[in-house]
């Protein structure tokens, strides 16, 4: 049996209470994903011109539900799962308080309930909970209450993680003890610690945003819509960088599990790179507001300039992660390019990770167009934005999380992964579907298709309708099929057999890579993806400004 | 994780990582909280 998998198996089995807690988080997370997928289907039935099967009202309701369930709730549950895993299974220690985590989980389940009832009762206020819009819907308070409960639940889970970390250090006031602790913990646990200093201010910002909104909907106070919008963007900006950090932390676990690859560069370097996030993330929130006419141009200029740096830590991590694979396979005797062919492409967790990295790469490139101060006002309200966001979030982060669940489900439920053949195609199908959706979606956005607007087919030009048919009709449908396939594999894994008491249930996920026969310390090929990304940014920027010059408004 | 007493296992680099973590996380935390709490007054002054 593989050493790492064996050690994880023992850690999971050493604490039954923790295992139950993790299963509850994963199970509820999968339910939120399923609900989010149903809302996605309803959206497709409106926005794909070839379908145009439902009313506009259904679209706005589904838009609200899809955003909240997929982006907010599913990500919150799965990230809370990873946070607990990072503090327990990966560190081989016990959670400071299982009871506190259960209270946090309960509050988060409450958030799911209020969000679902709120959306079904017709609070079509999107996940922005836009204040002028909320006035029109009597059930809007449920959405704000849902966000508050979710924030409180995550706050308790995070506090539990912090206490677990402090508890694990032998002498709390000794520099040597902390140094040993930081040295011993896996890179992913360090990533979770670094993420705290985005997470805590993000949760505070969330309470500061949604508490006044809730009171206002209940008639107990006044609220300034512009101030709410600004606060919402601060909270949202911090929140949406948690997946950016988490997906990298998960990638470090997956690359060891799937490919038996270890960092040839110092672990301290990889850990140190996570410290760049708290510095790079907070000042860049202004790129969400480049379209806001109330913000002076000078501030926008600073915002857009800082935003160009926001991908730096992730690009550096990608070099380390790809370098881990390159050196491991070259050490096993594979050639300069031959190692790529021998990567474990048939392992669904590995293919999820690689497709996640690839969709993140493409989505990241597309995103750099909308970070430009001049382009943001033109593209912000077009379909180009959700198109590239899906490559980054539903692709990059979500695929990475799915990859982790391909290992976590058999580990926690003690059953072998069901449907290995289906699992092998699922990640490729989702990656392909999302890339197709994103590329044609950006093209639709450039042709003028609006976002968050239930355009019926007859209101679009032929070219725009064609792009939407390609983007959502084909790409969106394929992605949805891949999500359903994933849910089926997860549910069947949990149900189809009786639990087994040995780590053989993981047998089909163990890497079968020849042992290292030499020590390879350099990874020149790993430089290629970051260099391609930087060249890609320049090409995309050139293309974007070329497109801008071609617009009649700029040509006079 | 169960033995953090072997002082010889700790290098200068390990201790620097602790200080760096503390510094950056405090700085990042303070910066984030500043954005969270000062945004209202910046907006009001515009």
Coordinates of C-alpha atoms in Angstrom, one line a residue:
Chain A
X1 CA 0.0 0.0 0.0
X2 CA 1.1 3.5 -0.7
X3 CA 2.8 5.3 2.2
X4 CA 0.9 8.6 2.0
X5 CA -2.5 6.9 1.4
X6 CA -1.9 4.5 4.2
X7 CA -1.0 7.4 6.5
X8 CA -4.2 9.2 5.5
X9 CA -6.3 6.1 6.1
X10 CA -4.9 5.7 9.6
X11 CA -5.5 9.4 10.4
X12 CA -9.1 9.2 9.2
X13 CA -9.7 6.0 11.2
X14 CA -8.1 7.4 14.3
X15 CA -10.9 9.8 15.0
X16 CA -14.4 8.6 14.2
X17 CA -16.0 11.8 15.5
X18 CA -14.0 13.9 13.1
X19 CA -14.8 11.5 10.2
X20 CA -18.6 11.9 10.9
X21 CA -18.2 15.7 10.9
X22 CA -16.3 15.7 7.6
X23 CA -18.9 13.4 6.0
X24 CA -21.6 15.8 7.1
X25 CA -19.8 18.7 5.5
X26 CA -19.1 16.8 2.3
X27 CA -22.7 15.4 2.0
X28 CA -24.3 18.8 2.6
X29 CA -21.9 20.4 0.1
X30 CA -22.9 17.9 -2.5
X31 CA -26.6 18.6 -1.9
X32 CA -25.9 22.3 -2.5
X33 CA -24.0 21.5 -5.6
X34 CA -27.0 19.4 -6.9
X35 CA -29.4 22.3 -6.1
X36 CA -27.1 24.7 -7.9
X37 CA -27.0 22.4 -10.9
X38 CA -30.8 22.3 -11.1
X39 CA -30.9 26.1 -11.1
X40 CA -28.2 26.1 -13.9
X41 CA -30.4 23.8 -16.0
X42 CA -33.3 26.3 -15.6
X43 CA -31.0 29.1 -16.7
X44 CA -29.9 27.2 -19.8
X45 CA -33.5 26.7 -20.7
X46 CA -34.0 30.5 -20.8
X47 CA -30.7 31.8 -22.1
X48 CA -29.9 29.4 -24.9
X49 CA -31.7 30.9 -27.9
X50 CA -32.2 27.4 -29.4
X51 CA -34.1 26.3 -26.2
X52 CA -35.9 29.5 -25.0
X53 CA -38.2 27.3 -23.1
X54 CA -38.9 29.2 -19.8
X55 CA -40.0 32.7 -18.7
X56 CA -37.7 35.6 -17.8
X57 CA -39.0 35.5 -14.2
X58 CA -37.7 31.9 -13.9
X59 CA -34.4 33.0 -15.2
X60 CA -33.8 35.7 -12.5
X61 CA -34.9 33.2 -9.8
X62 CA -32.6 30.6 -11.2
X63 CA -29.8 33.1 -11.5
X64 CA -30.1 34.0 -7.8
X65 CA -30.2 30.3 -6.8
X66 CA -27.4 29.2 -9.0
X67 CA -25.0 31.9 -7.8
X68 CA -25.8 31.3 -4.1
X69 CA -25.8 27.5 -4.2
X70 CA -22.9 27.0 -6.5
X71 CA -20.5 29.8 -5.8
X72 CA -21.4 30.7 -2.2
X73 CA -22.7 27.6 -0.5
X74 CA -21.0 24.7 -2.3
X75 CA -17.6 26.4 -2.1
X76 CA -18.2 27.3 1.6
X77 CA -19.0 23.7 2.6
X78 CA -16.2 22.1 0.6
X79 CA -13.7 24.7 1.8
X80 CA -14.7 24.2 5.4
X81 CA -14.2 20.5 4.8
X82 CA -10.7 21.1 3.5
X83 CA -9.9 23.5 6.4
X84 CA -10.9 20.8 8.9
X85 CA -8.9 18.2 7.0
X86 CA -5.9 20.5 6.9
X87 CA -6.1 20.9 10.7
X88 CA -6.7 17.3 11.5
X89 CA -6.0 14.5 9.0
X90 CA -3.1 16.2 7.3
X91 CA -1.6 17.3 10.7
X92 CA -2.4 14.0 12.3
X93 CA -4.0 15.7 15.3
X94 CA -7.5 16.1 16.7
X95 CA -9.9 19.1 16.2
X96 CA -9.8 21.4 19.2
X97 CA -13.6 21.1 19.6
X98 CA -15.7 18.8 17.5
X99 CA -18.8 20.3 19.2
X100 CA -17.9 23.9 18.1
X101 CA -17.5 22.6 14.5
X102 CA -20.9 20.9 14.7
X103 CA -22.5 24.2 15.8
X104 CA -20.7 25.9 12.8
X105 CA -22.1 23.2 10.6
X106 CA -25.6 23.6 12.0
X107 CA -25.5 27.4 11.3
X108 CA -24.3 26.7 7.7
X109 CA -27.2 24.2 7.2
X110 CA -29.5 26.9 8.4
X111 CA -28.0 29.1 5.7
X112 CA -28.8 26.5 3.1
X113 CA -32.4 26.3 4.3
X114 CA -33.1 30.0 4.4
X115 CA -31.4 30.5 1.0
X116 CA -33.5 27.8 -0.6
X117 CA -36.8 29.0 0.9
X118 CA -35.9 32.6 0.0
X119 CA -35.1 31.8 -3.6
X120 CA -38.2 29.6 -4.0
X121 CA -40.3 32.3 -2.4
X122 CA -39.2 34.6 -5.2
X123 CA -36.4 36.7 -3.8
X124 CA -34.7 37.2 -7.1
X125 CA -32.1 39.6 -5.8
X126 CA -29.0 37.7 -7.2
X127 CA -26.1 36.9 -4.9
X128 CA -25.4 40.6 -4.8
X129 CA -28.5 41.1 -2.8
X130 CA -28.7 44.5 -4.5
X131 CA -30.4 47.0 -2.2
X132 CA -32.7 48.9 -4.5
X133 CA -33.8 45.5 -6.0
X134 CA -34.4 43.9 -2.6
X135 CA -37.2 46.4 -1.9
X136 CA -39.3 44.6 -4.5
X137 CA -39.2 41.2 -2.8
X138 CA -40.7 40.5 0.6
X139 CA -38.6 37.3 1.1
X140 CA -35.3 39.1 0.5
X141 CA -34.6 39.1 4.3
X142 CA -34.1 35.3 4.1
X143 CA -31.2 35.7 1.7
X144 CA -29.5 38.2 4.0
X145 CA -30.2 36.0 7.0
X146 CA -28.7 33.0 5.0
X147 CA -25.5 35.0 4.4
X148 CA -25.2 36.0 8.0
X149 CA -25.8 32.4 9.3
X150 CA -23.2 31.1 6.7
X151 CA -20.7 33.7 7.9
X152 CA -21.2 32.9 11.6
X153 CA -20.9 29.1 10.8
X154 CA -17.7 29.6 8.9
X155 CA -16.4 31.9 11.6
X156 CA -16.9 29.2 14.2
X157 CA -15.2 26.6 12.0
X158 CA -12.3 28.9 11.4
X159 CA -11.9 29.7 15.1
X160 CA -11.9 25.9 15.7
X161 CA -9.1 25.6 13.2
X162 CA -7.1 28.4 14.8
X163 CA -7.4 26.8 18.2
X164 CA -6.4 23.4 16.8
X165 CA -3.3 25.0 15.3
X166 CA -2.4 26.8 18.6
X167 CA -3.1 23.6 20.5
X168 CA -0.8 21.6 18.3
X169 CA 2.2 23.7 19.2
X170 CA 3.9 22.4 22.2
X171 CA 5.2 25.6 23.7
X172 CA 3.0 28.5 22.6
X173 CA 5.5 31.2 23.4
X174 CA 8.6 29.5 22.1
X175 CA 9.9 30.5 18.7
X176 CA 11.6 27.2 18.3
X177 CA 8.3 25.3 18.9
X178 CA 6.6 27.4 16.2
X179 CA 9.5 27.0 13.9
X180 CA 9.3 23.2 14.3
X181 CA 5.6 23.3 13.9
X182 CA 5.8 25.3 10.6
X183 CA 8.6 23.0 9.4
X184 CA 6.6 19.8 10.1
X185 CA 3.1 20.8 8.8
X186 CA 2.3 20.0 5.2
X187 CA 2.3 22.8 2.6
X188 CA -1.5 22.6 2.4
X189 CA -1.9 23.2 6.1
X190 CA 0.4 26.2 5.9
X191 CA -1.8 27.4 3.0
X192 CA -4.8 27.2 5.3
X193 CA -3.0 29.2 8.0
X194 CA -2.0 31.9 5.5
X195 CA -5.6 32.0 4.2
X196 CA -6.8 32.9 7.7
X197 CA -5.7 36.4 7.3
X198 CA -7.9 36.8 4.2
X199 CA -10.7 34.7 5.7
X200 CA -11.1 36.5 9.0
X201 CA -11.3 40.1 7.5
X202 CA -13.6 38.6 4.8
X203 CA -16.0 37.2 7.3
X204 CA -15.9 40.5 9.3
X205 CA -16.7 42.4 6.0
X206 CA -19.5 40.0 5.3
X207 CA -21.2 40.6 8.7
X208 CA -20.6 44.4 8.2
X209 CA -22.4 44.2 4.8
X210 CA -25.3 41.8 5.5
X211 CA -26.3 42.7 9.0
X212 CA -27.4 46.3 8.2
X213 CA -29.1 44.9 5.0
X214 CA -31.1 42.3 7.1
X215 CA -32.1 45.0 9.6
X216 CA -33.2 47.3 6.7
X217 CA -35.4 44.6 5.1
X218 CA -37.0 44.0 8.5
X219 CA -37.7 47.8 8.7
X220 CA -35.3 48.4 11.6
X221 CA -32.9 50.8 10.0
X222 CA -31.8 52.7 6.9
X223 CA -29.1 51.8 4.4
X224 CA -27.1 53.6 1.8
X225 CA -27.2 51.6 -1.5
X226 CA -23.7 52.8 -2.7
X227 CA -22.1 52.1 0.6
X228 CA -23.7 48.6 0.6
X229 CA -22.4 48.0 -2.9
X230 CA -18.8 49.0 -1.9
X231 CA -19.0 46.8 1.3
X232 CA -20.4 43.9 -0.7
X233 CA -17.5 44.1 -3.2
X234 CA -14.9 44.2 -0.4
X235 CA -16.4 41.1 1.2
X236 CA -16.9 39.4 -2.1
X237 CA -13.4 40.2 -3.3
X238 CA -11.8 38.7 -0.2
X239 CA -14.2 35.7 -0.3
X240 CA -13.5 34.9 -4.0
X241 CA -9.7 34.7 -3.2
X242 CA -10.3 31.9 -0.7
X243 CA -10.8 29.5 -3.6
X244 CA -7.7 30.9 -5.3
X245 CA -5.6 30.0 -2.3
X246 CA -7.5 26.7 -1.4
X247 CA -7.1 25.3 -4.9
X248 CA -3.4 25.7 -4.7
X249 CA -3.3 24.1 -1.3
X250 CA -5.3 21.2 -2.6
X251 CA -3.1 20.8 -5.7
X252 CA -0.1 20.2 -3.4
X253 CA -1.9 17.3 -1.7
X254 CA -3.1 15.9 -5.0
X255 CA 0.3 16.0 -6.7
X256 CA 1.7 13.9 -3.9
X257 CA -1.3 11.5 -3.8
X258 CA -1.6 11.0 -7.6
X259 CA 2.0 11.1 -8.7
X260 CA 4.0 10.4 -5.6
X261 CA 5.8 13.7 -6.4
X262 CA 7.6 15.8 -3.7
X263 CA 9.0 19.2 -4.0
X264 CA 12.6 19.4 -5.2
X265 CA 12.5 23.1 -4.1
X266 CA 12.5 23.9 -0.5
X267 CA 9.1 23.4 1.2
X268 CA 9.9 26.7 2.9
X269 CA 9.8 28.3 -0.5
X270 CA 6.3 26.9 -1.3
X271 CA 5.1 27.9 2.2
X272 CA 6.6 31.3 1.8
X273 CA 4.8 31.9 -1.5
X274 CA 1.4 31.6 0.3
X275 CA 2.5 34.6 2.3
X276 CA 2.2 36.7 -0.9
X277 CA -1.6 36.3 -0.9
X278 CA -2.4 38.5 2.2
X279 CA -0.2 41.2 0.6
X280 CA -1.5 41.0 -3.0
X281 CA -5.2 40.4 -2.4
X282 CA -6.7 43.2 -0.2
X283 CA -5.5 46.2 -2.2
X284 CA -6.8 44.9 -5.5
X285 CA -10.5 44.9 -4.8
X286 CA -11.1 48.0 -6.9
X287 CA -11.0 46.0 -10.1
X288 CA -14.6 45.0 -9.3
X289 CA -15.6 48.7 -9.3
X290 CA -13.9 50.0 -12.4
X291 CA -17.3 50.5 -13.9
X292 CA -18.5 52.6 -11.0
X293 CA -18.9 56.2 -12.1
X294 CA -18.6 57.5 -8.4
X295 CA -15.0 56.4 -8.1
X296 CA -12.3 58.9 -9.3
X297 CA -10.1 57.9 -12.3
X298 CA -6.9 58.2 -10.2
X299 CA -8.1 55.6 -7.7
X300 CA -9.2 53.3 -10.6
X301 CA -5.8 53.7 -12.2
X302 CA -4.1 52.5 -9.0
X303 CA -6.6 49.7 -8.7
X304 CA -6.1 48.4 -12.2
X305 CA -2.3 48.7 -11.9
X306 CA -2.3 46.6 -8.7
X307 CA -4.7 44.1 -10.2
X308 CA -2.2 43.1 -12.8
X309 CA -0.1 41.6 -10.0
X310 CA -2.9 39.6 -8.4
X311 CA -2.0 36.4 -10.2
X312 CA 1.6 36.5 -9.2
X313 CA 1.5 34.0 -6.2
X314 CA -0.6 31.5 -8.2
X315 CA 1.8 31.7 -11.2
X316 CA 4.8 31.0 -8.9
X317 CA 3.0 28.0 -7.3
X318 CA 2.2 26.6 -10.7
X319 CA 5.9 26.5 -11.4
X320 CA 6.6 24.6 -8.2
X321 CA 3.7 22.1 -8.7
X322 CA 4.5 21.4 -12.4
X323 CA 8.2 21.1 -11.3
X324 CA 7.3 18.5 -8.7
X325 CA 5.8 16.3 -11.5
X326 CA 8.6 16.9 -13.9
X327 CA 11.4 16.0 -11.5
X328 CA 9.5 13.0 -10.2
X329 CA 8.9 11.5 -13.6
X330 CA 12.4 12.4 -14.9
X331 CA 13.9 10.8 -11.8
X332 CA 12.0 7.6 -12.8
X333 CA 13.9 7.5 -16.0
X334 CA 11.5 9.2 -18.4
X335 CA 12.9 11.6 -21.1
X336 CA 12.8 15.3 -21.5
X337 CA 9.3 15.2 -23.0
X338 CA 8.4 11.6 -22.5
X339 CA 7.5 12.2 -18.8
X340 CA 4.4 14.1 -20.0
X341 CA 3.0 10.9 -21.6
X342 CA 3.6 8.9 -18.5
X343 CA 1.7 11.1 -16.1
X344 CA -1.3 9.3 -14.5
X345 CA -3.9 10.8 -16.9
X346 CA -6.3 7.9 -16.2
X347 CA -6.5 8.7 -12.5
X348 CA -9.7 10.8 -12.2
X349 CA -8.2 12.9 -9.3
X350 CA -5.1 13.7 -11.4
X351 CA -7.1 14.5 -14.5
X352 CA -9.3 16.8 -12.4
X353 CA -6.3 18.6 -11.1
X354 CA -4.7 19.0 -14.5
X355 CA -8.0 20.1 -16.1
X356 CA -8.4 22.5 -13.2
X357 CA -5.0 24.0 -13.8
X358 CA -5.7 24.2 -17.5
X359 CA -9.1 25.9 -17.2
X360 CA -7.6 28.3 -14.6
X361 CA -4.9 29.1 -17.1
X362 CA -7.4 30.0 -19.9
X363 CA -9.9 31.7 -17.5
X364 CA -7.0 33.7 -16.0
X365 CA -5.9 34.9 -19.4
X366 CA -9.5 35.9 -20.3
X367 CA -9.9 37.7 -17.0
X368 CA -6.9 40.0 -17.7
X369 CA -9.0 41.7 -20.4
X370 CA -11.6 42.9 -17.8
X371 CA -8.9 44.0 -15.3
X372 CA -8.0 46.9 -17.7
X373 CA -9.5 50.2 -16.6
X374 CA -10.5 51.2 -20.2
X375 CA -12.1 47.9 -21.0
X376 CA -13.9 47.1 -17.8
X377 CA -16.7 49.6 -18.3
X378 CA -17.4 48.1 -21.8
X379 CA -17.2 44.5 -20.8
X380 CA -18.4 44.4 -17.2
X381 CA -22.1 44.0 -17.9
X382 CA -21.6 41.6 -20.8
X383 CA -21.7 37.8 -20.9
X384 CA -17.8 37.9 -21.2
X385 CA -17.6 38.1 -17.4
X386 CA -19.6 35.0 -16.3
X387 CA -17.9 33.2 -19.2
X388 CA -14.4 33.7 -17.9
X389 CA -15.4 33.4 -14.3
X390 CA -16.8 29.9 -15.0
X391 CA -13.4 28.8 -16.4
X392 CA -11.7 30.0 -13.2
X393 CA -14.3 29.1 -10.5
X394 CA -16.3 26.2 -11.9
X395 CA -13.1 25.0 -13.7
X396 CA -10.0 25.9 -11.7
X397 CA -11.3 25.7 -8.2
X398 CA -14.2 23.3 -8.6
X399 CA -12.3 20.7 -10.6
X400 CA -9.5 20.8 -8.1
X401 CA -12.0 20.2 -5.3
X402 CA -13.6 17.3 -7.3
X403 CA -10.1 15.8 -7.6
X404 CA -9.7 15.9 -3.9
X405 CA -13.1 14.3 -3.4
X406 CA -12.1 11.4 -5.6
X407 CA -9.8 10.5 -2.8
X408 CA -11.8 11.9 0.1
X409 CA -15.0 9.9 -0.6
X410 CA -13.4 6.4 -0.5
X411 CA -11.4 7.5 2.6
X412 CA -14.3 8.9 4.6
X413 CA -16.9 6.4 3.5
X414 CA -14.4 3.4 3.5
X415 CA -15.8 2.2 0.2
X416 CA -14.0 1.9 -3.2
X417 CA -14.7 4.6 -5.8
X418 CA -17.7 3.6 -7.8
X419 CA -17.7 4.0 -11.6
X420 CA -13.9 4.4 -12.3
X421 CA -14.5 4.4 -16.1
X422 CA -17.1 7.2 -15.8
X423 CA -14.9 9.1 -13.3
X424 CA -12.0 9.0 -15.9
X425 CA -14.1 10.9 -18.5
X426 CA -15.9 13.2 -16.0
X427 CA -13.1 15.7 -15.4
X428 CA -12.2 15.9 -19.1
X429 CA -15.9 16.4 -20.0
X430 CA -16.3 19.2 -17.4
X431 CA -13.0 20.8 -18.4
X432 CA -13.8 20.7 -22.1
X433 CA -17.4 21.9 -21.5
X434 CA -16.3 24.8 -19.4
X435 CA -13.6 25.9 -21.8
X436 CA -16.1 25.7 -24.7
X437 CA -18.6 27.7 -22.7
X438 CA -16.0 30.3 -21.7
X439 CA -14.4 30.9 -25.1
X440 CA -17.7 31.3 -27.0
X441 CA -19.2 33.1 -24.0
X442 CA -16.5 35.7 -24.1
X443 CA -17.1 36.0 -27.9
X444 CA -20.9 36.4 -27.1
X445 CA -20.0 39.2 -24.6
X446 CA -17.8 40.9 -27.1
X447 CA -20.7 40.8 -29.6
X448 CA -22.8 42.6 -27.0
X449 CA -24.8 39.9 -25.2
X450 CA -25.6 41.1 -21.7
X451 CA -25.1 39.2 -18.4
X452 CA -27.8 38.8 -15.8
X453 CA -30.4 39.6 -18.4
X454 CA -33.0 37.1 -19.7
X455 CA -32.5 37.8 -23.4
X456 CA -34.8 35.8 -25.5
X457 CA -33.5 34.5 -28.8
X458 CA -35.4 36.9 -31.0
X459 CA -33.8 39.9 -29.3
X460 CA -30.3 38.9 -30.3
X461 CA -28.5 39.3 -33.6
X462 CA -27.9 36.1 -35.5
X463 CA -24.2 36.2 -34.6
X464 CA -24.9 36.7 -30.9
X465 CA -27.6 34.0 -30.8
X466 CA -25.1 31.6 -32.5
X467 CA -22.5 32.4 -29.9
X468 CA -24.9 31.8 -27.0
X469 CA -26.1 28.5 -28.6
X470 CA -22.4 27.4 -28.8
X471 CA -21.5 28.7 -25.3
X472 CA -24.4 27.7 -23.1
X473 CA -26.2 25.3 -25.5
X474 CA -23.2 23.1 -26.0
X475 CA -20.6 24.1 -23.4
X476 CA -23.1 24.7 -20.6
X477 CA -25.0 21.4 -21.3
X478 CA -21.8 19.4 -21.4
X479 CA -20.6 21.0 -18.1
X480 CA -24.0 20.2 -16.5
X481 CA -23.8 16.6 -17.7
X482 CA -20.3 16.3 -16.1
X483 CA -21.6 17.8 -12.8
X484 CA -24.4 15.2 -12.8
X485 CA -22.0 12.5 -13.5
X486 CA -19.8 13.6 -10.7
X487 CA -22.7 13.7 -8.3
X488 CA -23.8 10.2 -9.4
X489 CA -20.2 8.8 -8.8
X490 CA -20.1 10.4 -5.3
X491 CA -23.6 9.2 -4.3
X492 CA -22.9 5.7 -5.6
X493 CA -19.5 5.5 -3.9
X494 CA -21.3 6.4 -0.6
X495 CA -24.0 3.8 -1.1
X496 CA -23.2 0.9 -3.3
X497 CA -21.2 -1.3 -1.0
X498 CA -20.7 -2.0 2.7
X499 CA -17.8 -0.2 4.3
X500 CA -14.5 -2.0 4.5
X501 CA -12.0 -1.8 7.3
X502 CA -8.8 -1.8 5.3
X503 CA -7.1 0.7 3.0
X504 CA -7.5 -1.7 0.0
X505 CA -10.6 0.4 -0.8
X506 CA -8.1 2.9 -2.2
X507 CA -6.3 0.4 -4.4
X508 CA -7.5 1.8 -7.7
X509 CA -6.3 5.3 -6.8
X510 CA -2.7 4.4 -5.8
X511 CA -0.1 5.7 -8.2
X512 CA 1.9 3.1 -10.0
X513 CA 5.0 5.1 -10.9
X514 CA 8.4 3.4 -11.2
X515 CA 10.7 4.3 -8.2
X516 CA 13.2 7.1 -8.7
X517 CA 16.5 5.9 -10.1
X518 CA 18.3 9.2 -10.1
X519 CA 18.1 12.6 -8.4
X520 CA 16.8 15.3 -10.8
X521 CA 16.9 18.7 -9.1
X522 CA 15.9 21.0 -12.0
X523 CA 12.6 21.4 -13.8
X524 CA 13.1 23.6 -16.9
X525 CA 9.9 22.4 -18.5
X526 CA 7.9 23.8 -15.5
X527 CA 8.9 27.3 -16.5
X528 CA 6.9 26.9 -19.7
X529 CA 3.4 27.3 -18.3
X530 CA 4.2 30.5 -16.3
X531 CA 6.1 32.0 -19.3
X532 CA 3.2 31.1 -21.7
X533 CA 0.8 32.7 -19.2
X534 CA 2.8 36.0 -19.2
X535 CA 3.0 36.0 -23.0
X536 CA -0.7 35.2 -23.1
X537 CA -1.5 38.2 -21.0
X538 CA 0.4 40.4 -23.4
X539 CA -1.4 38.8 -26.4
X540 CA -4.8 39.2 -24.8
X541 CA -4.1 42.8 -23.9
X542 CA -3.0 43.5 -27.4
X543 CA -6.1 41.8 -28.8
X544 CA -8.4 43.6 -26.3
X545 CA -7.1 47.1 -27.3
X546 CA -7.2 46.2 -31.0
X547 CA -10.8 45.3 -30.5
X548 CA -11.4 48.5 -28.6
X549 CA -9.9 50.6 -31.4
X550 CA -12.2 48.8 -33.9
X551 CA -15.4 50.0 -32.0
X552 CA -17.2 52.8 -33.9
X553 CA -17.5 54.9 -30.8
X554 CA -13.7 55.2 -30.7
X555 CA -13.3 55.6 -34.4
X556 CA -15.7 58.5 -34.5
Chain B
X1 CA 3.6 16.7 15.0
X2 CA 4.2 15.0 18.4
X3 CA 7.8 16.1 19.1
X4 CA 8.7 19.8 18.9
X5 CA 11.6 19.8 21.3
X6 CA 14.6 18.9 19.1
X7 CA 16.2 22.3 18.9
X8 CA 19.0 21.1 16.5
X9 CA 16.3 20.3 13.9
X10 CA 15.4 24.0 13.6
X11 CA 17.4 26.1 11.2
X12 CA 17.7 29.9 11.0
X13 CA 15.5 29.7 7.8
X14 CA 12.7 28.0 9.8
X15 CA 12.8 30.8 12.4
X16 CA 12.7 33.4 9.7
X17 CA 9.6 31.7 8.2
X18 CA 7.9 32.1 11.6
X19 CA 8.7 35.8 11.8
X20 CA 7.9 36.4 8.2
X21 CA 4.5 34.6 8.6
X22 CA 3.7 36.7 11.7
X23 CA 4.8 39.9 9.9
X24 CA 3.0 39.3 6.7
X25 CA -0.1 37.9 8.2
X26 CA -0.4 40.8 10.6
X27 CA 0.3 43.3 7.8
X28 CA -2.2 41.5 5.5
X29 CA -4.8 41.2 8.2
X30 CA -4.4 44.9 9.2
X31 CA -4.5 45.9 5.5
X32 CA -7.6 43.9 4.9
X33 CA -9.4 45.2 8.0
X34 CA -8.3 48.8 7.0
X35 CA -10.0 48.2 3.6
X36 CA -13.1 46.8 5.3
X37 CA -13.5 49.6 7.8
X38 CA -12.1 52.6 6.0
X39 CA -14.0 52.1 2.8
X40 CA -17.1 53.9 4.3
X41 CA -15.2 57.0 5.2
X42 CA -13.4 57.1 1.8
X43 CA -16.8 56.8 0.1
X44 CA -18.3 59.5 2.3
X45 CA -15.5 61.9 1.6
X46 CA -15.9 61.6 -2.2

